[in-house]
PDB file of C-alpha atoms and ligand atoms in Angstrom:
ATOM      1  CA  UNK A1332       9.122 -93.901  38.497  1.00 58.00           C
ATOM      2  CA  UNK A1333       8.090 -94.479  34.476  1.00 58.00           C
ATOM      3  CA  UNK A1334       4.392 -95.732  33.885  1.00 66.00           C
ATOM      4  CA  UNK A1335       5.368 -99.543  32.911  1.00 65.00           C
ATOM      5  CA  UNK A1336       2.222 -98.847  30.579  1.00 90.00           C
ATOM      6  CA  UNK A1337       3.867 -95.599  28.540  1.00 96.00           C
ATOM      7  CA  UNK A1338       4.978 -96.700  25.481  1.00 97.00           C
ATOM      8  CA  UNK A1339       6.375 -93.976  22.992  1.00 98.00           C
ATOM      9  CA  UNK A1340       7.408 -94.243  18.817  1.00 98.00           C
ATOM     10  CA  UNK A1341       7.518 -91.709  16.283  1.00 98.00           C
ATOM     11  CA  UNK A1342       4.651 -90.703  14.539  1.00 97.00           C
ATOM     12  CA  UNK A1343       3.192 -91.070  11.397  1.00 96.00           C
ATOM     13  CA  UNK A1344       1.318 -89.028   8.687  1.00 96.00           C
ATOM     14  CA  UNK A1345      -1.707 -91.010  10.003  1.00 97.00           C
ATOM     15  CA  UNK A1346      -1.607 -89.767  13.307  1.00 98.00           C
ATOM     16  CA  UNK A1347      -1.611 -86.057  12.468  1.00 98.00           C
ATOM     17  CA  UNK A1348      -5.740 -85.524  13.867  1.00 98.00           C
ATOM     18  CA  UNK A1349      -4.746 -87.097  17.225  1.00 98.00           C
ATOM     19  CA  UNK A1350      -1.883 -84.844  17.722  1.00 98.00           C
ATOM     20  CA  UNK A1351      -3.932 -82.026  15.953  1.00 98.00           C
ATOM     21  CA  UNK A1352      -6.774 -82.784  18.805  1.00 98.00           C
ATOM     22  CA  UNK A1353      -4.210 -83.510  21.522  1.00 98.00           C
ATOM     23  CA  UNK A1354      -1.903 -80.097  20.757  1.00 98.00           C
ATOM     24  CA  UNK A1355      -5.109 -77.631  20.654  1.00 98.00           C
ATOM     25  CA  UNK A1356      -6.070 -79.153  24.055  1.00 98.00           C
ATOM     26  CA  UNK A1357      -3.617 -78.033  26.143  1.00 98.00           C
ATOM     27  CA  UNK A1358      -3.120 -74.722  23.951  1.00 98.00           C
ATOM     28  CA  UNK A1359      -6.236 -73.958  24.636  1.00 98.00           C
ATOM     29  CA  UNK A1360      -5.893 -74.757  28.583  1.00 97.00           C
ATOM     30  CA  UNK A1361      -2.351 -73.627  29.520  1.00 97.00           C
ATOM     31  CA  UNK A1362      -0.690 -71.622  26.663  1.00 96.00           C
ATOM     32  CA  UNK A1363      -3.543 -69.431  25.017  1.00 97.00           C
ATOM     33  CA  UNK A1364      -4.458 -67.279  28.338  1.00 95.00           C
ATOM     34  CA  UNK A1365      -0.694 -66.065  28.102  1.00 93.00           C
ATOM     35  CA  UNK A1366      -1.375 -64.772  24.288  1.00 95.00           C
ATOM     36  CA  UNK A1367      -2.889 -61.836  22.434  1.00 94.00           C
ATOM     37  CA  UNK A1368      -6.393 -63.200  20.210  1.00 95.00           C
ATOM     38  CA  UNK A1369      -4.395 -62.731  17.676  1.00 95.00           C
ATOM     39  CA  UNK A1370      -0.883 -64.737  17.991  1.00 95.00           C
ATOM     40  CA  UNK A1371      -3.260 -67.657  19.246  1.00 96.00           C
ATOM     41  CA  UNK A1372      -5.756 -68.144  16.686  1.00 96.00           C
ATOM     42  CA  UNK A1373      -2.778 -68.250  14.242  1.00 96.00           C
ATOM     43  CA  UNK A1374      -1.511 -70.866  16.530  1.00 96.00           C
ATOM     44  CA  UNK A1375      -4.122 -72.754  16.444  1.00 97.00           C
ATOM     45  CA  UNK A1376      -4.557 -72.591  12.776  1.00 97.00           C
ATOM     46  CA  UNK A1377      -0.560 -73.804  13.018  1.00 96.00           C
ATOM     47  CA  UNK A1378      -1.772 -77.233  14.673  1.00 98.00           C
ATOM     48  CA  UNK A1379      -4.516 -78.189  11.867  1.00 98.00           C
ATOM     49  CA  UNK A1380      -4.007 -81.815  11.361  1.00 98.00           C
ATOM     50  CA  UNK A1381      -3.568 -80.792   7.362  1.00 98.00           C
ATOM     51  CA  UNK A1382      -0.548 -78.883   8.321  1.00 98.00           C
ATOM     52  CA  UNK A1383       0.767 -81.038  11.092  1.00 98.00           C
ATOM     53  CA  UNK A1384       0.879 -83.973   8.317  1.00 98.00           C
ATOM     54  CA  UNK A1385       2.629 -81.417   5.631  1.00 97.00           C
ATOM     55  CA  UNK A1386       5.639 -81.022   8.569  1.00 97.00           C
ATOM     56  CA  UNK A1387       5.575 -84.783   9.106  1.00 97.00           C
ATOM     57  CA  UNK A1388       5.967 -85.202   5.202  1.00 96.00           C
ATOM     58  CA  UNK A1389       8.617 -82.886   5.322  1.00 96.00           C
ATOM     59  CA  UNK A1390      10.480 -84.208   8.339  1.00 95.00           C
ATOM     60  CA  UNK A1391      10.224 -82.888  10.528  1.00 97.00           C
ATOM     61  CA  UNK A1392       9.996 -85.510  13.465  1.00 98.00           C
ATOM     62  CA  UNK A1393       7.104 -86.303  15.966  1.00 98.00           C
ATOM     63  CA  UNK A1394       8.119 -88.101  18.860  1.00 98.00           C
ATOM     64  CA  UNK A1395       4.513 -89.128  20.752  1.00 98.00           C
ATOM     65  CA  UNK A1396       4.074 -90.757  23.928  1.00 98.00           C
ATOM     66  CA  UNK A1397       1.320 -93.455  24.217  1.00 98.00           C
ATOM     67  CA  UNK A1398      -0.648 -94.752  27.270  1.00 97.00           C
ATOM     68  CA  UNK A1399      -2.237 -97.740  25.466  1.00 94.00           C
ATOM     69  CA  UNK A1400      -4.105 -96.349  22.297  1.00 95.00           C
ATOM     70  CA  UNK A1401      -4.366 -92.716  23.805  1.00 97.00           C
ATOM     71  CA  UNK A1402      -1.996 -90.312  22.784  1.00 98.00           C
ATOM     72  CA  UNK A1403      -0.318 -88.357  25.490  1.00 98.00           C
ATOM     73  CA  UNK A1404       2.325 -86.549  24.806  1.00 98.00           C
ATOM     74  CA  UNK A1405       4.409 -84.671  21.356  1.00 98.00           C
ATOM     75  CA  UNK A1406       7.826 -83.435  20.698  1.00 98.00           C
ATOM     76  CA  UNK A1407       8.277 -82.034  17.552  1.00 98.00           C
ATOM     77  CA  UNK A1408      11.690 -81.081  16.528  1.00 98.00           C
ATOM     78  CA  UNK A1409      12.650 -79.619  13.593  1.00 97.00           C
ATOM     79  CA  UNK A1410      15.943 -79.416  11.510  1.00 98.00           C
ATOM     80  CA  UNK A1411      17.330 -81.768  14.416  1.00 98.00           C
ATOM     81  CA  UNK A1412      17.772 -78.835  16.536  1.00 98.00           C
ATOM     82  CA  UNK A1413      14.495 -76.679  17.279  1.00 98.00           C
ATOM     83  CA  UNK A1414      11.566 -78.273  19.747  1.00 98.00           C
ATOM     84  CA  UNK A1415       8.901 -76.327  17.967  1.00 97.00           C
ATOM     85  CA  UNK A1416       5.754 -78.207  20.033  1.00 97.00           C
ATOM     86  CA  UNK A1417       6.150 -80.128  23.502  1.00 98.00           C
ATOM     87  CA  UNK A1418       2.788 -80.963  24.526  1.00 98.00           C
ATOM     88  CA  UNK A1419       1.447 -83.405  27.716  1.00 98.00           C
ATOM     89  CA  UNK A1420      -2.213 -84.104  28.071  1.00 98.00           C
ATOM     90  CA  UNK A1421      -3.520 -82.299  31.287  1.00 98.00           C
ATOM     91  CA  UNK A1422      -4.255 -85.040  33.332  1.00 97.00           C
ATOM     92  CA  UNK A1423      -0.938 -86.239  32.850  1.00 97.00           C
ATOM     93  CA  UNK A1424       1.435 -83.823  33.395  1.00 98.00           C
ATOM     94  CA  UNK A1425       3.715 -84.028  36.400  1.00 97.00           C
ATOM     95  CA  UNK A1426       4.307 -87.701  35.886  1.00 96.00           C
ATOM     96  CA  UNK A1427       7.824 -87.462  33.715  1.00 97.00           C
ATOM     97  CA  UNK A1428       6.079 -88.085  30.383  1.00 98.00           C
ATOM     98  CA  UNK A1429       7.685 -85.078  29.141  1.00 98.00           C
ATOM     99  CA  UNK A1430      11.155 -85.918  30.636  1.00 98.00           C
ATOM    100  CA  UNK A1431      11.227 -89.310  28.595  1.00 97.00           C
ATOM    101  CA  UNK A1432       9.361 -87.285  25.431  1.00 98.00           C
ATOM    102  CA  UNK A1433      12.539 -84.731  25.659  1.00 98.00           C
ATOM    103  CA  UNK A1434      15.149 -87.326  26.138  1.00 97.00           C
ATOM    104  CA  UNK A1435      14.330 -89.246  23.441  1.00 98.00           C
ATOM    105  CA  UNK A1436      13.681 -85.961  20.560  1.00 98.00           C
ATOM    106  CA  UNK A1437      17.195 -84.911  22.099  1.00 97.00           C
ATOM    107  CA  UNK A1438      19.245 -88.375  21.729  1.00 97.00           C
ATOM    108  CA  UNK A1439      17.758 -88.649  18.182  1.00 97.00           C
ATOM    109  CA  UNK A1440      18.741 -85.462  17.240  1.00 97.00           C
ATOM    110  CA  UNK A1441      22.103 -86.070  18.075  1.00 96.00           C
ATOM    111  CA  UNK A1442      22.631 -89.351  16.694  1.00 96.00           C
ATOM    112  CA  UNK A1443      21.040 -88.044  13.325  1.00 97.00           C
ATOM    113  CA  UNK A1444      22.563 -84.845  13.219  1.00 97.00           C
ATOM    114  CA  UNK A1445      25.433 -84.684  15.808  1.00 96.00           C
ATOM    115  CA  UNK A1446      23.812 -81.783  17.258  1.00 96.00           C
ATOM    116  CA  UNK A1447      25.318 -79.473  19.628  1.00 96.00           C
ATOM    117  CA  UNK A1448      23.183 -76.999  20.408  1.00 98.00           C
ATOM    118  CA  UNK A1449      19.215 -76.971  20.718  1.00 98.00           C
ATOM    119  CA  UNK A1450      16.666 -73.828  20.690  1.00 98.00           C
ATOM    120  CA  UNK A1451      13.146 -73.647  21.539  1.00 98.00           C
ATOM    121  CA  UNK A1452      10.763 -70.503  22.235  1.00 97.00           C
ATOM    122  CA  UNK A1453       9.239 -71.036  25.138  1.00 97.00           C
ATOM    123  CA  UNK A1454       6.080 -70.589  26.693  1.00 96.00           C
ATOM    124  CA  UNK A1455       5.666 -68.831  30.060  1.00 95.00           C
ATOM    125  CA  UNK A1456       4.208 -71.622  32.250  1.00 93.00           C
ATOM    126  CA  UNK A1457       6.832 -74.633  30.463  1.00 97.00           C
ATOM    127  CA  UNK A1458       9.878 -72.049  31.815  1.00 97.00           C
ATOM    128  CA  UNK A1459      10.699 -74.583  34.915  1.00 97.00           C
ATOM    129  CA  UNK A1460      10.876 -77.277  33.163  1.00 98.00           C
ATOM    130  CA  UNK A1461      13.079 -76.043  30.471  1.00 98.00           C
ATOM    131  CA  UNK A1462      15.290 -74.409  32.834  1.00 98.00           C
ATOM    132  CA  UNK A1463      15.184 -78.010  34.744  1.00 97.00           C
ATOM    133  CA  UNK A1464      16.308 -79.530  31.601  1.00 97.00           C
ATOM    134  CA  UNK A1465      19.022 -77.332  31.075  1.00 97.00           C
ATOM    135  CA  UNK A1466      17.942 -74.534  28.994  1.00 98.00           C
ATOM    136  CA  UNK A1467      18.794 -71.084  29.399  1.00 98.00           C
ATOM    137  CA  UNK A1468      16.938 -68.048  28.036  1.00 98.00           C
ATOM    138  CA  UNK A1469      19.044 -65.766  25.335  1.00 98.00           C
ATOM    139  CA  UNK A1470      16.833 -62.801  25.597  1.00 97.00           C
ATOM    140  CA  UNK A1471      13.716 -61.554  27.608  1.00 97.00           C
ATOM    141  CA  UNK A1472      10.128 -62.865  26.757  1.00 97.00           C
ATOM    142  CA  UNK A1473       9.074 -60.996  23.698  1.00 97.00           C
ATOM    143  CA  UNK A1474       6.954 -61.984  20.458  1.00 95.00           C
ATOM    144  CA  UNK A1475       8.685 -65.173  19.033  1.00 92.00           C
ATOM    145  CA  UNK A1476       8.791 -65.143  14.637  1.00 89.00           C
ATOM    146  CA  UNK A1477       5.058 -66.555  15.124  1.00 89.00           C
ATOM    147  CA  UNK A1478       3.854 -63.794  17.249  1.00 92.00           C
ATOM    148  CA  UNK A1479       3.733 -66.525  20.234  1.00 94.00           C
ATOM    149  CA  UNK A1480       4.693 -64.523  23.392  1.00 96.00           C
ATOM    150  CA  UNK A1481       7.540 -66.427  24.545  1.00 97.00           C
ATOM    151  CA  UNK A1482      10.973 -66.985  25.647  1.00 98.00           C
ATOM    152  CA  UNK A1483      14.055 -67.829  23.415  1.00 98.00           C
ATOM    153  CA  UNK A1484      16.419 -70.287  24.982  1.00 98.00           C
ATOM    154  CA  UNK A1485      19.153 -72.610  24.126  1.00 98.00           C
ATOM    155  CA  UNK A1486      20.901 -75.642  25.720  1.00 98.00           C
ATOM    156  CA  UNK A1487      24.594 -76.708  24.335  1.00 96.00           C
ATOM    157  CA  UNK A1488      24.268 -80.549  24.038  1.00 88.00           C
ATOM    158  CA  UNK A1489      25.808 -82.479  27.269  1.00 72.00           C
ATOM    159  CA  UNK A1490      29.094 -84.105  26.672  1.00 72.00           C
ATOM    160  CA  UNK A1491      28.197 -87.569  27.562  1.00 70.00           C
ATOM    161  CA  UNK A1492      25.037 -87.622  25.050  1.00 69.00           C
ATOM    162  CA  UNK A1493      27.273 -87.598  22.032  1.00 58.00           C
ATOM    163  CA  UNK A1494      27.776 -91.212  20.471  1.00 50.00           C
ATOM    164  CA  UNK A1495      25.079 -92.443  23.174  1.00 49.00           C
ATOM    165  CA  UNK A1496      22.547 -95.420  21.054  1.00 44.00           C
TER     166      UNK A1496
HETATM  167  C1  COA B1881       5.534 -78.330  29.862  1.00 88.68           C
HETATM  168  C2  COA B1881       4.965 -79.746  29.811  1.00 88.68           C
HETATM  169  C3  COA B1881       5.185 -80.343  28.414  1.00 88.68           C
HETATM  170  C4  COA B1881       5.660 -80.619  30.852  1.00 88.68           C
HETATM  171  O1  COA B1881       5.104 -81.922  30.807  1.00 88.68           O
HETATM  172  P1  COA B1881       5.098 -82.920  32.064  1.00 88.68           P
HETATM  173  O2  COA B1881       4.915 -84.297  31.542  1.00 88.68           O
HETATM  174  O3  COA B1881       4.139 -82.427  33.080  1.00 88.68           O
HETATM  175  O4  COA B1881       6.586 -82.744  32.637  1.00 88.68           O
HETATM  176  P2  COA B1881       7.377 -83.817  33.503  1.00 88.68           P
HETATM  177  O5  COA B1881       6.488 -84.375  34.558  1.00 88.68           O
HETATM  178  O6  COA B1881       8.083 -84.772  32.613  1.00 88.68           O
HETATM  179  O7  COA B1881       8.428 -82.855  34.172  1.00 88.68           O
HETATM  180  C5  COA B1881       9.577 -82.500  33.445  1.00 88.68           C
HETATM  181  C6  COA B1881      10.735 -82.296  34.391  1.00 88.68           C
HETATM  182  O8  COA B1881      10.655 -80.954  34.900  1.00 88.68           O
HETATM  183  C7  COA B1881      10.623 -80.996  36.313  1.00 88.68           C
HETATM  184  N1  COA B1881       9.728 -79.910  36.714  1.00 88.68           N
HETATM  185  C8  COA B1881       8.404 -79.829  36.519  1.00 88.68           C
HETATM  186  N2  COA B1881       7.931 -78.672  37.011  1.00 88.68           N
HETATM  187  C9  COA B1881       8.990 -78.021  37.526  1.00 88.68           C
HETATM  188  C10 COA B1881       9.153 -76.778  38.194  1.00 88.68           C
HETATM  189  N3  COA B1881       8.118 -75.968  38.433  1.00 88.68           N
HETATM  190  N4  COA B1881      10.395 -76.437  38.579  1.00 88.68           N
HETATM  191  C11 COA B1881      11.453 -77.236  38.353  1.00 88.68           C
HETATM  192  N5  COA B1881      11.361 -78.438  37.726  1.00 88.68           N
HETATM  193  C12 COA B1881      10.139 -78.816  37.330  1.00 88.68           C
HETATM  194  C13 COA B1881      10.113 -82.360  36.692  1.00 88.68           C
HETATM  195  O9  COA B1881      10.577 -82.752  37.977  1.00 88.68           O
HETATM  196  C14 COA B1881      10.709 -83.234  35.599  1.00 88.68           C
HETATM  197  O10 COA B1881      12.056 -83.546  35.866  1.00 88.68           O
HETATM  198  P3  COA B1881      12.559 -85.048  36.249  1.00 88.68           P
HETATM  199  O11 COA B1881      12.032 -85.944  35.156  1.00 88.68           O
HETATM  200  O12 COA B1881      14.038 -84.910  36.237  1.00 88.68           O
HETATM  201  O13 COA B1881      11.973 -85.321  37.594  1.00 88.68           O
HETATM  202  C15 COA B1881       3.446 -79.755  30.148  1.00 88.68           C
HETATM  203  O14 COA B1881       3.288 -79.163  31.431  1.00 88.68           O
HETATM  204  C16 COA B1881       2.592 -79.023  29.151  1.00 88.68           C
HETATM  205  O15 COA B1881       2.158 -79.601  28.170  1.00 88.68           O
HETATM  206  N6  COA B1881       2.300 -77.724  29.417  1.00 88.68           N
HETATM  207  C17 COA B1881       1.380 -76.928  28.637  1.00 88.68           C
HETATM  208  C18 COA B1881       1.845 -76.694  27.229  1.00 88.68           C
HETATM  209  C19 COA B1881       3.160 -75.948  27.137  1.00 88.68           C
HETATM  210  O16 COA B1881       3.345 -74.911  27.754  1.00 88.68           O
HETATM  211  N7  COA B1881       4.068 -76.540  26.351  1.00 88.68           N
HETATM  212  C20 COA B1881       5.341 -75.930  26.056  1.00 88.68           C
HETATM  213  C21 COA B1881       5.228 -75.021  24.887  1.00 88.68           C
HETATM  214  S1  COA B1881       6.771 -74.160  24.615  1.00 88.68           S
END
């Protein structure tokens, strides 16, 4: 059942440190224990509000979910076609936020780009959830191009997306 009070929109230069804060958060919690020291320091350093407001400027596009004035939840997807950050504040996870966040980043995508196919590198505990989406993994987990231990997977677009508002 969606929270009647979940409101999401795409974000703005402006609110780079919340999703800076937000994104380090739940690294820190759920994706840095997988990780060499390495690999997730540089991570890290990758979700600097500075930076996060350089990709935003570039356009790469921020879809955030809202629970009043509290951030919740970020999809970033890049070149239409790559979910390079998917992030859902601990205390609420499990509630679909991420579902809606992913639908959303995905129907945009299409309708800006008409794009077929989508590729993301994921992280071990997000696997279920990517596979429940539809994703399927191209190769075993292994050092992504950012040193992130992860695994690469794809999902080819379903039919009835294209043309959807
Ligand atoms: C991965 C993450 C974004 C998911 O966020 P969430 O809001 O808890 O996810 P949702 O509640 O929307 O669940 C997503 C869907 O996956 C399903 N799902 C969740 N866990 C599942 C599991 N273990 N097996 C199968 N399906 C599962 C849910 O039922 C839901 O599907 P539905 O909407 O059709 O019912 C969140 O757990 C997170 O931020 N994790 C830590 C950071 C991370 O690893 N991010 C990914 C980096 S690649």
């Amino acid at each position: 059942m969606p929270d009647p009070s979940l409101h999401l929109r795409l974000g703005r230069p402006e609110d780079a440190r919340a999703i800076s804060a937000l994104a380090r958060r739940v690294v820190r919690r759920w994706v840095l224990p997988d990780q060499s020291r390495e690999a997730g320091q540089a991570l890290l350093e990758r979700l600097g509000a500075r930076l996060l407001r350089e990709r935003m400027l570039a356009g790469q596009r921020f879809h955030l979910a809202w629970m009043g004035e509290l951030l919740v939840g970020i999809a970033a997807m890049r070149d239409d076609c790559h979910l390079v950050h998917f992030f859902v504040a601990t205390r609420y996870q499990g509630r679909g936020i991420a579902s809606r966040l992913w639908q959303r980043a995905m129907r945009d995508a299409v309708r800006r780009a008409g794009t077929r196919r989508f590729t993301l590198n994921a992280t071990r505990c997000a696997l279920p959830v990517y596979r429940h989406f539809g994703f399927v993994a191209t190769a075993a987990e292994r050092p992504s191009p950012n040193g992130v231990l992860s695994t690469p997977m794809v999902l080819d677009t379903p039919a009835g997306i294209i043309g959807r508002p």
